Amino acid sequence: MKPVLEIENLGKSFGTKVIFDRISFAVGQNEVLSVIGQSGTGKSVLLKNIMGIIKPDSGSIFVNGKNLYTNSGEIDREILSKMGILFQGAALFDSLDVYGNIMFGLERSKMDIMEKKRRFSDVLNSLGLRGYESKSVSELSGGIQKRVGLARAIVLKPEIMLYDEPTTGVDPITAGVVNSLILRMREIYGMTSIVVTHDIESACRISDRIIMLHGGNIIFSGTPSELMESTLEEVTDFVRR
Ligand SMILES: Nc1ncnc2c1ncn2[C@@H]1O[C@H](COP(=O)(O)OP(=O)(O)O)[C@@H](O)[C@H]1O
Ligand SMILES: [Mg+2]
């Protein structure tokens, strides 16, 4: 499988607190990879490293074989534009309606207005958001807010989609919908997905592969069934919690 994203020897500490101690993994094209681990193990920091929001102390991040950072240490904006993120809790702008939230990402793009409108209409359909265009954020249920957050990222057509705890704090029905959406985004747009979660059930349902972070290292990497069969203490503690 051709790797789309490669993480090599990534290291990150905050002061004396080591978050990652040289972790490495790769994600193949079209793959859904989940990253699990206890709260505070650095899952969100990992996504922020990949999105260029927090700079790692050491190691490299390659997208399609190209380093996210240029030789002078600057972020390569073109590489960054290949990635999209759904933040925990969707993080929408309350002052904007659904249209404004989804168009936000496109506003600064040089794309012509017809293309912007075509893309907007496209994501509205694929995410079942027709009729919500002029609703304000406060009028939306949690599930619809997630869809709008997803639409805002998808409209930029990222090759890699990152999800931070997409099913945390939502009811089981919405969690099911969110999981189906992650799989549909892959189907429709051929996206590669990285899903950070502590929801084992969701991770097992949607993932091709799961990695587990613990104590600054990747202590497990395998398929959902391999995870369930693992006898590693850290894994069994986490799975049966
Ligand atoms: N910007 C930051 N500055 C200092 N410490 C941080 C920062 N971001 C995260 N941390 C710390 O890094 C650790 C990992 O955080 P996080 O990635 O949010 O965990 P997770 O998402 O796995 O629950 C936590 O101990 C957190 O307090
Ligand atoms: Mg987190």
mmCIF file of C-alpha atoms and ligand atoms in Angstrom:
data_model
loop_
_atom_site.group_PDB
_atom_site.id
_atom_site.type_symbol
_atom_site.label_atom_id
_atom_site.label_comp_id
_atom_site.label_asym_id
_atom_site.label_seq_id
_atom_site.Cartn_x
_atom_site.Cartn_y
_atom_site.Cartn_z
ATOM 1 C CA MET A 1 0.000 0.000 0.000
ATOM 2 C CA LYS A 2 1.360 3.414 -0.988
ATOM 3 C CA PRO A 3 1.865 5.541 2.147
ATOM 4 C CA VAL A 4 0.176 8.931 1.960
ATOM 5 C CA LEU A 5 1.326 10.043 5.371
ATOM 6 C CA GLU A 6 4.547 8.977 7.045
ATOM 7 C CA ILE A 7 5.538 9.910 10.570
ATOM 8 C CA GLU A 8 9.178 9.287 11.328
ATOM 9 C CA ASN A 9 10.765 9.403 14.776
ATOM 10 C CA LEU A 10 8.425 12.127 15.959
ATOM 11 C CA GLY A 11 9.415 13.541 19.314
ATOM 12 C CA LYS A 12 7.579 16.120 21.409
ATOM 13 C CA SER A 13 7.967 17.276 24.986
ATOM 14 C CA PHE A 14 6.400 20.090 26.953
ATOM 15 C CA GLY A 15 9.064 21.182 29.422
ATOM 16 C CA THR A 16 10.245 18.006 31.081
ATOM 17 C CA LYS A 17 7.106 16.107 30.133
ATOM 18 C CA VAL A 18 7.755 13.742 27.237
ATOM 19 C CA ILE A 19 4.654 13.331 25.059
ATOM 20 C CA PHE A 20 6.216 11.238 22.271
ATOM 21 C CA ASP A 21 9.527 9.518 22.283
ATOM 22 C CA ARG A 22 10.330 9.046 18.584
ATOM 23 C CA ILE A 23 7.194 7.460 17.264
ATOM 24 C CA SER A 24 6.892 6.257 13.661
ATOM 25 C CA PHE A 25 3.966 5.032 11.602
ATOM 26 C CA ALA A 26 2.551 5.306 8.111
ATOM 27 C CA VAL A 27 -0.955 5.581 6.713
ATOM 28 C CA GLY A 28 -1.787 4.156 3.296
ATOM 29 C CA GLN A 29 -3.986 5.691 0.641
ATOM 30 C CA ASN A 30 -7.667 5.189 1.440
ATOM 31 C CA GLU A 31 -6.871 3.682 4.798
ATOM 32 C CA VAL A 32 -8.799 4.482 7.992
ATOM 33 C CA LEU A 33 -6.333 4.458 10.875
ATOM 34 C CA SER A 34 -7.498 5.020 14.428
ATOM 35 C CA VAL A 35 -5.221 6.254 17.180
ATOM 36 C CA ILE A 36 -6.406 5.183 20.608
ATOM 37 C CA GLY A 37 -5.036 5.789 24.069
ATOM 38 C CA GLN A 38 -5.938 7.087 27.492
ATOM 39 C CA SER A 39 -6.754 10.724 28.017
ATOM 40 C CA GLY A 40 -3.568 12.800 28.070
ATOM 41 C CA THR A 41 -1.437 10.398 26.002
ATOM 42 C CA GLY A 42 -0.899 12.991 23.280
ATOM 43 C CA LYS A 43 -3.507 12.063 20.670
ATOM 44 C CA SER A 44 -4.584 15.658 20.068
ATOM 45 C CA VAL A 45 -0.974 16.845 20.132
ATOM 46 C CA LEU A 46 -0.215 14.274 17.437
ATOM 47 C CA LEU A 47 -2.960 15.684 15.200
ATOM 48 C CA LYS A 48 -1.736 19.221 15.900
ATOM 49 C CA ASN A 49 1.778 18.146 14.898
ATOM 50 C CA ILE A 50 0.440 16.729 11.649
ATOM 51 C CA MET A 51 -1.623 19.892 10.998
ATOM 52 C CA GLY A 52 1.358 22.144 11.691
ATOM 53 C CA ILE A 53 -0.377 23.741 14.709
ATOM 54 C CA ILE A 54 2.254 22.481 17.164
ATOM 55 C CA LYS A 55 5.779 21.957 15.907
ATOM 56 C CA PRO A 56 7.419 18.673 16.907
ATOM 57 C CA ASP A 57 10.838 18.823 18.612
ATOM 58 C CA SER A 58 12.285 16.176 16.346
ATOM 59 C CA GLY A 59 11.392 13.803 13.552
ATOM 60 C CA SER A 60 9.602 14.280 10.257
ATOM 61 C CA ILE A 61 6.139 14.275 8.744
ATOM 62 C CA PHE A 62 5.899 13.357 5.069
ATOM 63 C CA VAL A 63 2.812 13.750 2.904
ATOM 64 C CA ASN A 64 3.082 11.911 -0.414
ATOM 65 C CA GLY A 65 6.808 11.692 0.235
ATOM 66 C CA LYS A 66 7.242 15.446 0.807
ATOM 67 C CA ASN A 67 8.328 16.939 4.110
ATOM 68 C CA LEU A 68 5.696 19.124 5.809
ATOM 69 C CA TYR A 69 8.500 21.485 6.815
ATOM 70 C CA THR A 70 10.809 23.105 4.286
ATOM 71 C CA ASN A 71 14.585 23.157 4.804
ATOM 72 C CA SER A 72 14.309 26.550 6.466
ATOM 73 C CA GLY A 73 11.831 25.156 9.002
ATOM 74 C CA GLU A 74 8.753 26.811 7.511
ATOM 75 C CA ILE A 75 5.530 24.894 6.959
ATOM 76 C CA ASP A 76 4.950 24.005 3.326
ATOM 77 C CA ARG A 77 1.488 25.532 2.770
ATOM 78 C CA GLU A 78 0.784 23.416 -0.274
ATOM 79 C CA ILE A 79 1.328 20.208 1.679
ATOM 80 C CA LEU A 80 -0.779 21.573 4.524
ATOM 81 C CA SER A 81 -3.626 22.240 2.110
ATOM 82 C CA LYS A 82 -3.877 18.491 1.453
ATOM 83 C CA MET A 83 -5.087 17.951 5.024
ATOM 84 C CA GLY A 84 -8.358 18.716 6.735
ATOM 85 C CA ILE A 85 -9.411 18.378 10.353
ATOM 86 C CA LEU A 86 -12.623 17.951 12.267
ATOM 87 C CA PHE A 87 -11.840 19.350 15.704
ATOM 88 C CA GLN A 88 -13.320 17.954 18.866
ATOM 89 C CA GLY A 89 -16.748 19.535 19.354
ATOM 90 C CA ALA A 90 -16.808 20.753 15.716
ATOM 91 C CA ALA A 91 -15.538 24.271 16.723
ATOM 92 C CA LEU A 92 -17.965 26.242 14.555
ATOM 93 C CA PHE A 93 -18.271 30.036 14.420
ATOM 94 C CA ASP A 94 -21.406 30.987 16.346
ATOM 95 C CA SER A 95 -21.685 34.308 14.564
ATOM 96 C CA LEU A 96 -21.920 32.687 11.137
ATOM 97 C CA ASP A 97 -24.745 30.627 9.666
ATOM 98 C CA VAL A 98 -24.213 27.181 8.131
ATOM 99 C CA TYR A 99 -23.386 28.724 4.754
ATOM 100 C CA GLY A 100 -20.827 31.064 6.319
ATOM 101 C CA ASN A 101 -19.220 28.270 8.313
ATOM 102 C CA ILE A 102 -18.833 25.977 5.323
ATOM 103 C CA MET A 103 -17.642 28.763 3.006
ATOM 104 C CA PHE A 104 -15.130 30.010 5.579
ATOM 105 C CA GLY A 105 -12.368 27.754 4.317
ATOM 106 C CA LEU A 106 -12.985 28.692 0.704
ATOM 107 C CA GLU A 107 -13.108 32.427 1.267
ATOM 108 C CA ARG A 108 -9.372 32.982 1.054
ATOM 109 C CA SER A 109 -8.897 30.529 -1.771
ATOM 110 C CA LYS A 110 -8.266 31.813 -5.292
ATOM 111 C CA MET A 111 -10.874 29.491 -6.754
ATOM 112 C CA ASP A 112 -13.477 31.243 -8.923
ATOM 113 C CA ILE A 113 -16.902 31.846 -7.468
ATOM 114 C CA MET A 114 -18.647 29.272 -9.663
ATOM 115 C CA GLU A 115 -16.283 26.545 -8.462
ATOM 116 C CA LYS A 116 -16.834 27.635 -4.844
ATOM 117 C CA LYS A 117 -20.588 27.430 -5.289
ATOM 118 C CA ARG A 118 -20.329 24.067 -6.996
ATOM 119 C CA ARG A 119 -18.248 22.671 -4.139
ATOM 120 C CA PHE A 120 -20.576 24.124 -1.531
ATOM 121 C CA SER A 121 -23.557 22.512 -3.205
ATOM 122 C CA ASP A 122 -21.655 19.241 -3.523
ATOM 123 C CA VAL A 123 -20.827 18.939 0.206
ATOM 124 C CA LEU A 124 -24.306 20.081 1.175
ATOM 125 C CA ASN A 125 -25.686 17.110 -0.744
ATOM 126 C CA SER A 126 -23.126 14.541 0.327
ATOM 127 C CA LEU A 127 -23.585 15.450 4.001
ATOM 128 C CA GLY A 128 -27.362 15.763 3.893
ATOM 129 C CA LEU A 129 -27.350 19.446 4.869
ATOM 130 C CA ARG A 130 -29.786 20.817 2.279
ATOM 131 C CA GLY A 131 -32.214 23.195 3.955
ATOM 132 C CA TYR A 132 -29.814 24.137 6.742
ATOM 133 C CA GLU A 133 -27.901 26.820 4.778
ATOM 134 C CA SER A 134 -29.234 29.849 6.649
ATOM 135 C CA LYS A 135 -29.601 28.289 10.101
ATOM 136 C CA SER A 136 -27.419 29.657 12.861
ATOM 137 C CA VAL A 137 -25.138 27.332 14.817
ATOM 138 C CA SER A 138 -27.234 27.572 17.997
ATOM 139 C CA GLU A 139 -30.269 26.189 16.141
ATOM 140 C CA LEU A 140 -28.434 22.983 15.224
ATOM 141 C CA SER A 141 -28.306 19.669 17.091
ATOM 142 C CA GLY A 142 -24.894 18.263 18.059
ATOM 143 C CA GLY A 143 -25.040 15.775 15.195
ATOM 144 C CA ILE A 144 -25.774 18.442 12.589
ATOM 145 C CA GLN A 145 -22.999 20.620 14.017
ATOM 146 C CA LYS A 146 -20.569 17.726 13.435
ATOM 147 C CA ARG A 147 -21.755 17.488 9.844
ATOM 148 C CA VAL A 148 -21.216 21.208 9.316
ATOM 149 C CA GLY A 149 -17.724 20.933 10.837
ATOM 150 C CA LEU A 150 -17.035 18.045 8.503
ATOM 151 C CA ALA A 151 -18.457 19.960 5.522
ATOM 152 C CA ARG A 152 -16.187 22.920 6.301
ATOM 153 C CA ALA A 153 -13.151 20.623 6.058
ATOM 154 C CA ILE A 154 -14.363 18.508 3.117
ATOM 155 C CA VAL A 155 -15.177 21.498 0.925
ATOM 156 C CA LEU A 156 -11.426 22.048 0.575
ATOM 157 C CA LYS A 157 -11.091 18.475 -0.769
ATOM 158 C CA PRO A 158 -8.297 17.312 1.497
ATOM 159 C CA GLU A 159 -6.506 14.070 0.659
ATOM 160 C CA ILE A 160 -6.112 13.309 4.323
ATOM 161 C CA MET A 161 -8.844 13.899 6.888
ATOM 162 C CA LEU A 162 -8.027 14.025 10.585
ATOM 163 C CA TYR A 163 -10.753 13.558 13.181
ATOM 164 C CA ASP A 164 -10.278 14.430 16.844
ATOM 165 C CA GLU A 165 -12.665 12.427 19.032
ATOM 166 C CA PRO A 166 -15.527 12.602 16.517
ATOM 167 C CA THR A 167 -17.842 10.440 18.637
ATOM 168 C CA THR A 168 -16.973 11.761 22.095
ATOM 169 C CA GLY A 169 -19.858 13.446 23.860
ATOM 170 C CA VAL A 170 -22.491 12.489 21.294
ATOM 171 C CA ASP A 171 -25.365 10.050 21.739
ATOM 172 C CA PRO A 172 -25.007 6.503 20.293
ATOM 173 C CA ILE A 173 -27.227 7.238 17.289
ATOM 174 C CA THR A 174 -25.200 10.309 16.349
ATOM 175 C CA ALA A 175 -21.999 8.323 16.904
ATOM 176 C CA GLY A 176 -23.268 5.773 14.385
ATOM 177 C CA VAL A 177 -24.027 8.549 11.914
ATOM 178 C CA VAL A 178 -20.578 10.094 12.387
ATOM 179 C CA ASN A 179 -18.908 6.706 11.836
ATOM 180 C CA SER A 180 -20.879 6.150 8.646
ATOM 181 C CA LEU A 181 -19.929 9.634 7.455
ATOM 182 C CA ILE A 182 -16.215 8.926 7.953
ATOM 183 C CA LEU A 183 -16.549 5.808 5.814
ATOM 184 C CA ARG A 184 -18.651 7.625 3.211
ATOM 185 C CA MET A 185 -16.098 10.409 2.882
ATOM 186 C CA ARG A 186 -13.562 7.751 1.997
ATOM 187 C CA GLU A 187 -15.958 6.189 -0.499
ATOM 188 C CA ILE A 188 -16.978 9.425 -2.211
ATOM 189 C CA TYR A 189 -13.716 11.344 -2.116
ATOM 190 C CA GLY A 190 -11.159 8.536 -1.739
ATOM 191 C CA MET A 191 -9.845 10.100 1.433
ATOM 192 C CA THR A 192 -7.301 8.752 3.824
ATOM 193 C CA SER A 193 -8.485 9.124 7.425
ATOM 194 C CA ILE A 194 -6.858 9.305 10.819
ATOM 195 C CA VAL A 195 -9.298 9.097 13.678
ATOM 196 C CA VAL A 196 -8.196 9.916 17.211
ATOM 197 C CA THR A 197 -10.542 8.399 19.728
ATOM 198 C CA HIS A 198 -10.955 6.658 23.024
ATOM 199 C CA ASP A 199 -14.138 5.029 21.757
ATOM 200 C CA ILE A 200 -13.001 1.419 21.152
ATOM 201 C CA GLU A 201 -16.288 0.328 19.667
ATOM 202 C CA SER A 202 -16.214 3.039 17.003
ATOM 203 C CA ALA A 203 -12.516 2.444 16.317
ATOM 204 C CA CYS A 204 -13.168 -1.262 15.729
ATOM 205 C CA ARG A 205 -16.132 -0.549 13.475
ATOM 206 C CA ILE A 206 -14.474 1.854 11.071
ATOM 207 C CA SER A 207 -10.729 1.154 11.126
ATOM 208 C CA ASP A 208 -8.516 -0.864 8.849
ATOM 209 C CA ARG A 209 -5.801 -0.527 11.428
ATOM 210 C CA ILE A 210 -5.522 0.762 14.993
ATOM 211 C CA ILE A 211 -2.494 2.052 16.853
ATOM 212 C CA MET A 212 -2.382 2.635 20.584
ATOM 213 C CA LEU A 213 -0.330 5.333 22.281
ATOM 214 C CA HIS A 214 0.885 4.754 25.801
ATOM 215 C CA GLY A 215 3.690 6.370 27.781
ATOM 216 C CA GLY A 216 5.063 8.211 24.740
ATOM 217 C CA ASN A 217 5.254 5.143 22.516
ATOM 218 C CA ILE A 218 3.137 3.175 20.092
ATOM 219 C CA ILE A 219 2.603 -0.004 22.061
ATOM 220 C CA PHE A 220 0.192 -1.672 19.662
ATOM 221 C CA SER A 221 -0.441 -1.610 15.924
ATOM 222 C CA GLY A 222 -2.800 -4.013 14.214
ATOM 223 C CA THR A 223 -6.281 -4.721 12.909
ATOM 224 C CA PRO A 224 -9.387 -4.390 15.108
ATOM 225 C CA SER A 225 -9.508 -8.167 15.607
ATOM 226 C CA GLU A 226 -5.834 -8.231 16.533
ATOM 227 C CA LEU A 227 -6.584 -5.516 19.088
ATOM 228 C CA MET A 228 -9.364 -7.566 20.632
ATOM 229 C CA GLU A 229 -7.089 -10.608 20.800
ATOM 230 C CA SER A 230 -4.099 -8.755 22.201
ATOM 231 C CA THR A 231 -2.874 -9.938 25.578
ATOM 232 C CA LEU A 232 -0.782 -6.815 26.232
ATOM 233 C CA GLU A 233 -1.758 -5.543 29.655
ATOM 234 C CA GLU A 234 -2.052 -1.891 28.570
ATOM 235 C CA VAL A 235 -4.347 -2.953 25.732
ATOM 236 C CA THR A 236 -6.574 -5.226 27.786
ATOM 237 C CA ASP A 237 -6.835 -2.596 30.539
ATOM 238 C CA PHE A 238 -7.924 -0.028 27.983
ATOM 239 C CA VAL A 239 -10.301 -2.260 26.055
ATOM 240 C CA ARG A 240 -12.070 -3.624 29.152
ATOM 241 C CA ARG A 241 -12.212 -0.356 31.009
HETATM 242 N N1 LIG B 1 0.107 23.535 24.239
HETATM 243 C C1 LIG B 1 0.434 22.758 25.270
HETATM 244 N N2 LIG B 1 1.308 23.166 26.211
HETATM 245 C C2 LIG B 1 1.660 22.376 27.241
HETATM 246 N N3 LIG B 1 1.190 21.143 27.440
HETATM 247 C C3 LIG B 1 0.299 20.666 26.545
HETATM 248 C C4 LIG B 1 -0.129 21.453 25.424
HETATM 249 N N4 LIG B 1 -1.002 20.717 24.710
HETATM 250 C C5 LIG B 1 -1.122 19.537 25.348
HETATM 251 N N5 LIG B 1 -0.347 19.506 26.438
HETATM 252 C C6 LIG B 1 -0.195 18.363 27.355
HETATM 253 O O1 LIG B 1 0.185 17.247 26.595
HETATM 254 C C7 LIG B 1 -0.444 16.065 27.078
HETATM 255 C C8 LIG B 1 -1.183 15.383 25.955
HETATM 256 O O2 LIG B 1 -2.318 16.165 25.629
HETATM 257 P P1 LIG B 1 -3.376 15.747 24.525
HETATM 258 O O3 LIG B 1 -2.695 15.479 23.239
HETATM 259 O O4 LIG B 1 -4.417 16.793 24.532
HETATM 260 O O5 LIG B 1 -3.951 14.374 25.112
HETATM 261 P P2 LIG B 1 -5.147 13.475 24.538
HETATM 262 O O6 LIG B 1 -5.678 14.144 23.317
HETATM 263 O O7 LIG B 1 -4.531 12.136 24.246
HETATM 264 O O8 LIG B 1 -6.138 13.371 25.643
HETATM 265 C C9 LIG B 1 -1.325 16.507 28.233
HETATM 266 O O9 LIG B 1 -0.638 16.254 29.411
HETATM 267 C C10 LIG B 1 -1.510 17.972 28.017
HETATM 268 O O10 LIG B 1 -1.691 18.641 29.216
HETATM 269 MG MG MG B 2 -7.546 14.981 22.857
#
